CSV table of C-alpha atoms in Angstrom, one decimal:
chain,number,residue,atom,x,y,z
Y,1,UNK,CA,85.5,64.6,87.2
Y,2,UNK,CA,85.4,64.1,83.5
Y,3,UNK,CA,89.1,65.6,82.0
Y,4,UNK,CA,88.8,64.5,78.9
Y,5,UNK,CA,88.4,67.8,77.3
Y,6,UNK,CA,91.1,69.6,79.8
Y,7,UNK,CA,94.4,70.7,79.4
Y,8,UNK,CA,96.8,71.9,81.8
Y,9,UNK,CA,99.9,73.6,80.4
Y,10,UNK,CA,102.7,74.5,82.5
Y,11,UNK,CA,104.8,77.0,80.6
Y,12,UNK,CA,108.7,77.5,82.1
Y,13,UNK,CA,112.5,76.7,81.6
Y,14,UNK,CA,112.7,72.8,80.8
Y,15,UNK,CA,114.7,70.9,83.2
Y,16,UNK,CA,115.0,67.3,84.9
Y,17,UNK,CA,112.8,68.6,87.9
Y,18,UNK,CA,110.3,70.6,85.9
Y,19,UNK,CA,109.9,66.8,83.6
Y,20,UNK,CA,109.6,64.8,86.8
Y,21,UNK,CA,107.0,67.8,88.0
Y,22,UNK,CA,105.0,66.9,85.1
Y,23,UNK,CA,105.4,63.5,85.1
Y,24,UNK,CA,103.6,63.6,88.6
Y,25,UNK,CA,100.8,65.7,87.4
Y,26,UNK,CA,100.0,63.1,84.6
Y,27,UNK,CA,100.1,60.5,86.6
Y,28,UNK,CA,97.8,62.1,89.5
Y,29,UNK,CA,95.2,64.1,86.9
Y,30,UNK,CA,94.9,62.0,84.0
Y,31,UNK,CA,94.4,64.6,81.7
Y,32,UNK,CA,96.7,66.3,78.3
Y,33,UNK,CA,99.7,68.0,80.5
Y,34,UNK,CA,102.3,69.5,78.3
Y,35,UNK,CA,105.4,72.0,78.8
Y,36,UNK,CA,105.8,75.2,76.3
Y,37,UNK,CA,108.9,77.1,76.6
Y,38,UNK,CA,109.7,80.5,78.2
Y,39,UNK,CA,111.8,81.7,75.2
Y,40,UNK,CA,108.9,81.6,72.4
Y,41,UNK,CA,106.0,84.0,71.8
Y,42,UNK,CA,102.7,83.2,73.6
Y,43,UNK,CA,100.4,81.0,71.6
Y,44,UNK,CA,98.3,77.9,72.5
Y,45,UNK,CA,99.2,75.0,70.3
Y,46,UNK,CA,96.2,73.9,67.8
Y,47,UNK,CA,95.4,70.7,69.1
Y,48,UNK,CA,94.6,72.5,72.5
Y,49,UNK,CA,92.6,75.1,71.4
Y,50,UNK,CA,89.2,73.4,71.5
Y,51,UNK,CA,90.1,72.2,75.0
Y,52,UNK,CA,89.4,73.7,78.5
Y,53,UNK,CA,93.3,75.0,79.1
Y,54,UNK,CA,94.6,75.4,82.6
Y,55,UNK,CA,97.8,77.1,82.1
Y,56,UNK,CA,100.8,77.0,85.1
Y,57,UNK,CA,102.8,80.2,84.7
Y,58,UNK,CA,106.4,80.3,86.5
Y,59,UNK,CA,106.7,83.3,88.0
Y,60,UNK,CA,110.2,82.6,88.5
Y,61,UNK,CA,111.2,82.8,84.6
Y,62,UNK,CA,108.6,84.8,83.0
Y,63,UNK,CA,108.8,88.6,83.4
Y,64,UNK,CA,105.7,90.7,84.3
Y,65,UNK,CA,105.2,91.7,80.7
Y,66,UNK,CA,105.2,88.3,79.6
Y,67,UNK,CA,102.8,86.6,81.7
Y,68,UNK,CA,100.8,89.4,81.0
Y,69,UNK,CA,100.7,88.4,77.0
Y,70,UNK,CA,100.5,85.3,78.3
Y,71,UNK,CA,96.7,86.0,80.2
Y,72,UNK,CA,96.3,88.2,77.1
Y,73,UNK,CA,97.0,85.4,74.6
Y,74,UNK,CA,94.6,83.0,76.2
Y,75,UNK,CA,92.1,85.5,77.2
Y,76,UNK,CA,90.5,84.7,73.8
Y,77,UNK,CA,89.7,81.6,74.5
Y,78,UNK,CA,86.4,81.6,77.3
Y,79,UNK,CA,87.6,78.9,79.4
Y,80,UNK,CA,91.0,79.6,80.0
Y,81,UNK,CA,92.2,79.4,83.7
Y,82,UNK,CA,95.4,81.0,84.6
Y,83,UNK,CA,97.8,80.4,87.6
Y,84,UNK,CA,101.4,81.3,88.5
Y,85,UNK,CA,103.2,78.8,90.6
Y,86,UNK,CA,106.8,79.2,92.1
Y,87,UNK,CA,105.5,82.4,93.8
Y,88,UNK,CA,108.1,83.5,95.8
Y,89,UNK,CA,106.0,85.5,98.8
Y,90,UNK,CA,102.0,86.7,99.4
Y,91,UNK,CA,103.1,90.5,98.8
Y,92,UNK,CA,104.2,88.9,95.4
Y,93,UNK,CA,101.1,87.3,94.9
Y,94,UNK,CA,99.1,90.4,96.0
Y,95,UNK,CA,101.2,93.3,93.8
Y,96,UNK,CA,100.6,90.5,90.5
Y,97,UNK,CA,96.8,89.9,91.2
Y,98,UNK,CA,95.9,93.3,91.2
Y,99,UNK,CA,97.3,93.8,87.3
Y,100,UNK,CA,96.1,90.8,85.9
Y,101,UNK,CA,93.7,88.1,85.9
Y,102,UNK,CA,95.0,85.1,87.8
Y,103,UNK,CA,92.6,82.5,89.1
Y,104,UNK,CA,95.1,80.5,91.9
Y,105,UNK,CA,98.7,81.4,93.3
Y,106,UNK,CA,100.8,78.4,93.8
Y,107,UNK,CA,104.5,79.0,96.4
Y,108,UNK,CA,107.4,77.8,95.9
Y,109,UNK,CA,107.3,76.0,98.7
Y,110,UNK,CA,104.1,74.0,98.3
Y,111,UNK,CA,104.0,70.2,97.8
Y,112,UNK,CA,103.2,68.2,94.8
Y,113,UNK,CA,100.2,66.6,96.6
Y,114,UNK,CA,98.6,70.2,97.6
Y,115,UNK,CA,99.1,71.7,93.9
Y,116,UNK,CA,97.8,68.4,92.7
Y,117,UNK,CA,94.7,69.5,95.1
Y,118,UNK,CA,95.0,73.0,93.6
Y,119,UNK,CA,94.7,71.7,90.1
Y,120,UNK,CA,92.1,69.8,90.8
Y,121,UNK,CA,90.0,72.3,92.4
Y,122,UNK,CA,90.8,74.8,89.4
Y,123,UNK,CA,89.4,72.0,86.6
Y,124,UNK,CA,86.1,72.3,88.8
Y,125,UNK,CA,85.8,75.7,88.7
Y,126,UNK,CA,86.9,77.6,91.7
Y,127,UNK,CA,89.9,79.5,92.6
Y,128,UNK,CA,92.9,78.5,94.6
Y,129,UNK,CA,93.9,81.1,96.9
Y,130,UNK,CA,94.8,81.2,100.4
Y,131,UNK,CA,92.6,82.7,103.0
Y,132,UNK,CA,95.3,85.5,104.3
Y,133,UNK,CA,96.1,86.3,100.4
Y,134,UNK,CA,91.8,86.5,99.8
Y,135,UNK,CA,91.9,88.9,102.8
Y,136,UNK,CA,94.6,91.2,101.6
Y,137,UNK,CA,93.3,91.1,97.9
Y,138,UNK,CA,89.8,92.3,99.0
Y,139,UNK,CA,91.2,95.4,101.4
Y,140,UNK,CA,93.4,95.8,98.2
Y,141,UNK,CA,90.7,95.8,95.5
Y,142,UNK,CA,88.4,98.2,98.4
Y,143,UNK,CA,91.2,100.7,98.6
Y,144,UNK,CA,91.4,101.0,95.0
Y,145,UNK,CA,87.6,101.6,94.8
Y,146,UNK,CA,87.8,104.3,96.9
Y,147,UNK,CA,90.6,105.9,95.5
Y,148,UNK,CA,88.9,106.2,92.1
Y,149,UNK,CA,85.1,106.8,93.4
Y,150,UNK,CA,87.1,110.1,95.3
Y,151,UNK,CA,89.5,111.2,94.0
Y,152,UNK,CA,89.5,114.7,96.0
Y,153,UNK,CA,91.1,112.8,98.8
Y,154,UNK,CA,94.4,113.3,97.1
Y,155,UNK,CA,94.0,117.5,97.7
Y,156,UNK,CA,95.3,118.9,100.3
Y,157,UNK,CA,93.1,121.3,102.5
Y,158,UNK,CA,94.2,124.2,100.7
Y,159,UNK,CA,93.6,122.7,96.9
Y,160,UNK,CA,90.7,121.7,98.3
Y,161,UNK,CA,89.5,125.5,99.2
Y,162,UNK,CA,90.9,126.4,96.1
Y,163,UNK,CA,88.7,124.1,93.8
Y,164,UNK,CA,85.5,124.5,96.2
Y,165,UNK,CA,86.2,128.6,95.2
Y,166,UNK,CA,86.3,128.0,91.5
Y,167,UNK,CA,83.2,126.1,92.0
Y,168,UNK,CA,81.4,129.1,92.9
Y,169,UNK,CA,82.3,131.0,90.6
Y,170,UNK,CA,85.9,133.0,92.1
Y,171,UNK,CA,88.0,133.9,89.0
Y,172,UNK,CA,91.8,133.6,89.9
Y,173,UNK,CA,92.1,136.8,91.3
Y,174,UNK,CA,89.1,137.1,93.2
Y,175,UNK,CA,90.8,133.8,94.7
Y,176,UNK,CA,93.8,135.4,95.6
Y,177,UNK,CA,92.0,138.0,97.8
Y,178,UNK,CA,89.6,136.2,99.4
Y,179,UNK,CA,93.0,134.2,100.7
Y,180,UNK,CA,95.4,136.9,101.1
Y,181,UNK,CA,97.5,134.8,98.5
Y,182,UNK,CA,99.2,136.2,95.3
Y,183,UNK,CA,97.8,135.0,91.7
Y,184,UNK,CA,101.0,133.5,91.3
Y,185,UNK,CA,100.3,131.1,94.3
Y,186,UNK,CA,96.6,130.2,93.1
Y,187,UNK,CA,98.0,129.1,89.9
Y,188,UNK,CA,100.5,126.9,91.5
Y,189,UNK,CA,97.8,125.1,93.5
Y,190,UNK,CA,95.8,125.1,90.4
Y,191,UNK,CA,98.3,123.2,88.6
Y,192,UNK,CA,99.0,120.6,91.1
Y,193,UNK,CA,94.8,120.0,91.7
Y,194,UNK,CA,94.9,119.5,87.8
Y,195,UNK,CA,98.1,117.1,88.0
Y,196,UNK,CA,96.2,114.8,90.4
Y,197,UNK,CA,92.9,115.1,89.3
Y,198,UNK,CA,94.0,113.8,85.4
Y,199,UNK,CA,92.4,117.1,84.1
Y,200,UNK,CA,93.6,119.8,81.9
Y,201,UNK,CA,91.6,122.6,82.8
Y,202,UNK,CA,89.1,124.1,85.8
Y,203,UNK,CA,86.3,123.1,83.7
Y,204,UNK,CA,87.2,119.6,83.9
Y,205,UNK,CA,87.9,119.7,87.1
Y,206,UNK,CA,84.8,121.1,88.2
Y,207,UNK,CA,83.1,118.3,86.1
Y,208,UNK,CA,84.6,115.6,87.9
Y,209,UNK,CA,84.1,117.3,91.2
Y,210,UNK,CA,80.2,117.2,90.5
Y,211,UNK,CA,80.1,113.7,90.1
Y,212,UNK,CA,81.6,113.0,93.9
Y,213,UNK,CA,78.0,113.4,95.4
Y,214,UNK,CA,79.8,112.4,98.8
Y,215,UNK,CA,82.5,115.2,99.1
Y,216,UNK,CA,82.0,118.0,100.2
Y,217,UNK,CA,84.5,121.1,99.3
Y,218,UNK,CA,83.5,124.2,101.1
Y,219,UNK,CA,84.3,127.7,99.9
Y,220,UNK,CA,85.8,129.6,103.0
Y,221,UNK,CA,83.7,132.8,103.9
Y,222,UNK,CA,85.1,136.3,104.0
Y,223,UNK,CA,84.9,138.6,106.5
Y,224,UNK,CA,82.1,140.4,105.9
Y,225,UNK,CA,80.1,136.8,106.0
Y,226,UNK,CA,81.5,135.4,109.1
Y,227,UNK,CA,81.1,138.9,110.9
């Protein structure tokens, strides 16, 4: 594996551990490793900004926001890989891959040897996660899809009948009769389907209920229909 135009940064609290830490790495990927601190703004020293950066992010002395700059910061450059090591647990691991771009999750209590492999397998490309955390990431990720792709399942039955009313036309009051509820009422449910949907008004709403092909909100019939 040619290294000569990698670089793997590790970027967290100096200490005698973290030094030995990077001594190893050196040693074992001869390839550019180097520390940055926790305390400074993001930014990729010049000297490494023509090189293929690998960059190690502590999760245990970076807040969220910052790692986020972090991905941000090096997202510029095309073939910047980022990882957090020192994860504390996989529901960790899952809650911070789902808000930004990480390419490998390193525990706390993993060995030298096997984030040495990790690296390694990062510098050629691929991604370093654990089967379990891959399996919980992708019911994650398809939950998510759904959620947006429908996002009538967050009605209730009765906002449901509501909206699938004002799609055929029902006026506010003409709502209230066919359900035996007062105006009052209807607007209450009105506001809560806007509320969820992210709309401001029933002709929004009606818009983004149009493009769910798959779901189906029926208007309920009235007496003289069903008789």
């Amino acid at each position: 594996m040619d290294v000569t135009n990698i670089a793997l940064i590790m970027v967290t609290k100096s200490s005698p551990q973290n030094e030995l830490f990077l001594d190893y790495l050196r040693q074992q990927l001869d390839c550019h490793v180097q520390q940055l601190p926790t305390d400074e703004p993001p930014e990729l020293p010049e000297h490494l900004r023509h090189c293929r950066v690998v960059a190690l992010l502590d999760d245990d002395h970076l807040e969220e926001s910052v790692l986020r700059e972090w991905t941000q910061q090096l997202g510029q450059y095309d073939d910047a890989i980022f990882t957090a090591f020192n994860m504390s647990n996989e529901d960790r691991a899952v809650a911070l891959m789902m808000r930004m771009p990480l390419h490998g999750i390193f525990y706390r209590g993993d060995s030298l040897e096997l984030i040495s492999k990790g690296i390694r397998k990062l510098f050629e490309g691929e991604m370093w996660l654990s089967r379990p955390l891959m399996e919980r990431l992708l019911c994650a990720y398809w939950h998510r899809q759904h959620d947006e792709q429908l996002p009538l399942a967050s009605l209730t039955p009765r906002e449901q009948e509501i909206l699938g009313l004002l799609d055929s036309g029902a006026s506010n009051l003409d709502i209230a009769d066919r359900l035996s509820i007062s105006e009052h009422t209807v607007k209450s449910h009105l506001y809560h389907v806007f509320r969820k949907l992210k709309v401001r008004n029933r002709a929004q709403a009606l818009n983004l209920l149009r493009q769910q092909p798959t779901a189906v909100v029926a208007a309920p019939r009235t007496r003289r229909e069903t008789a």
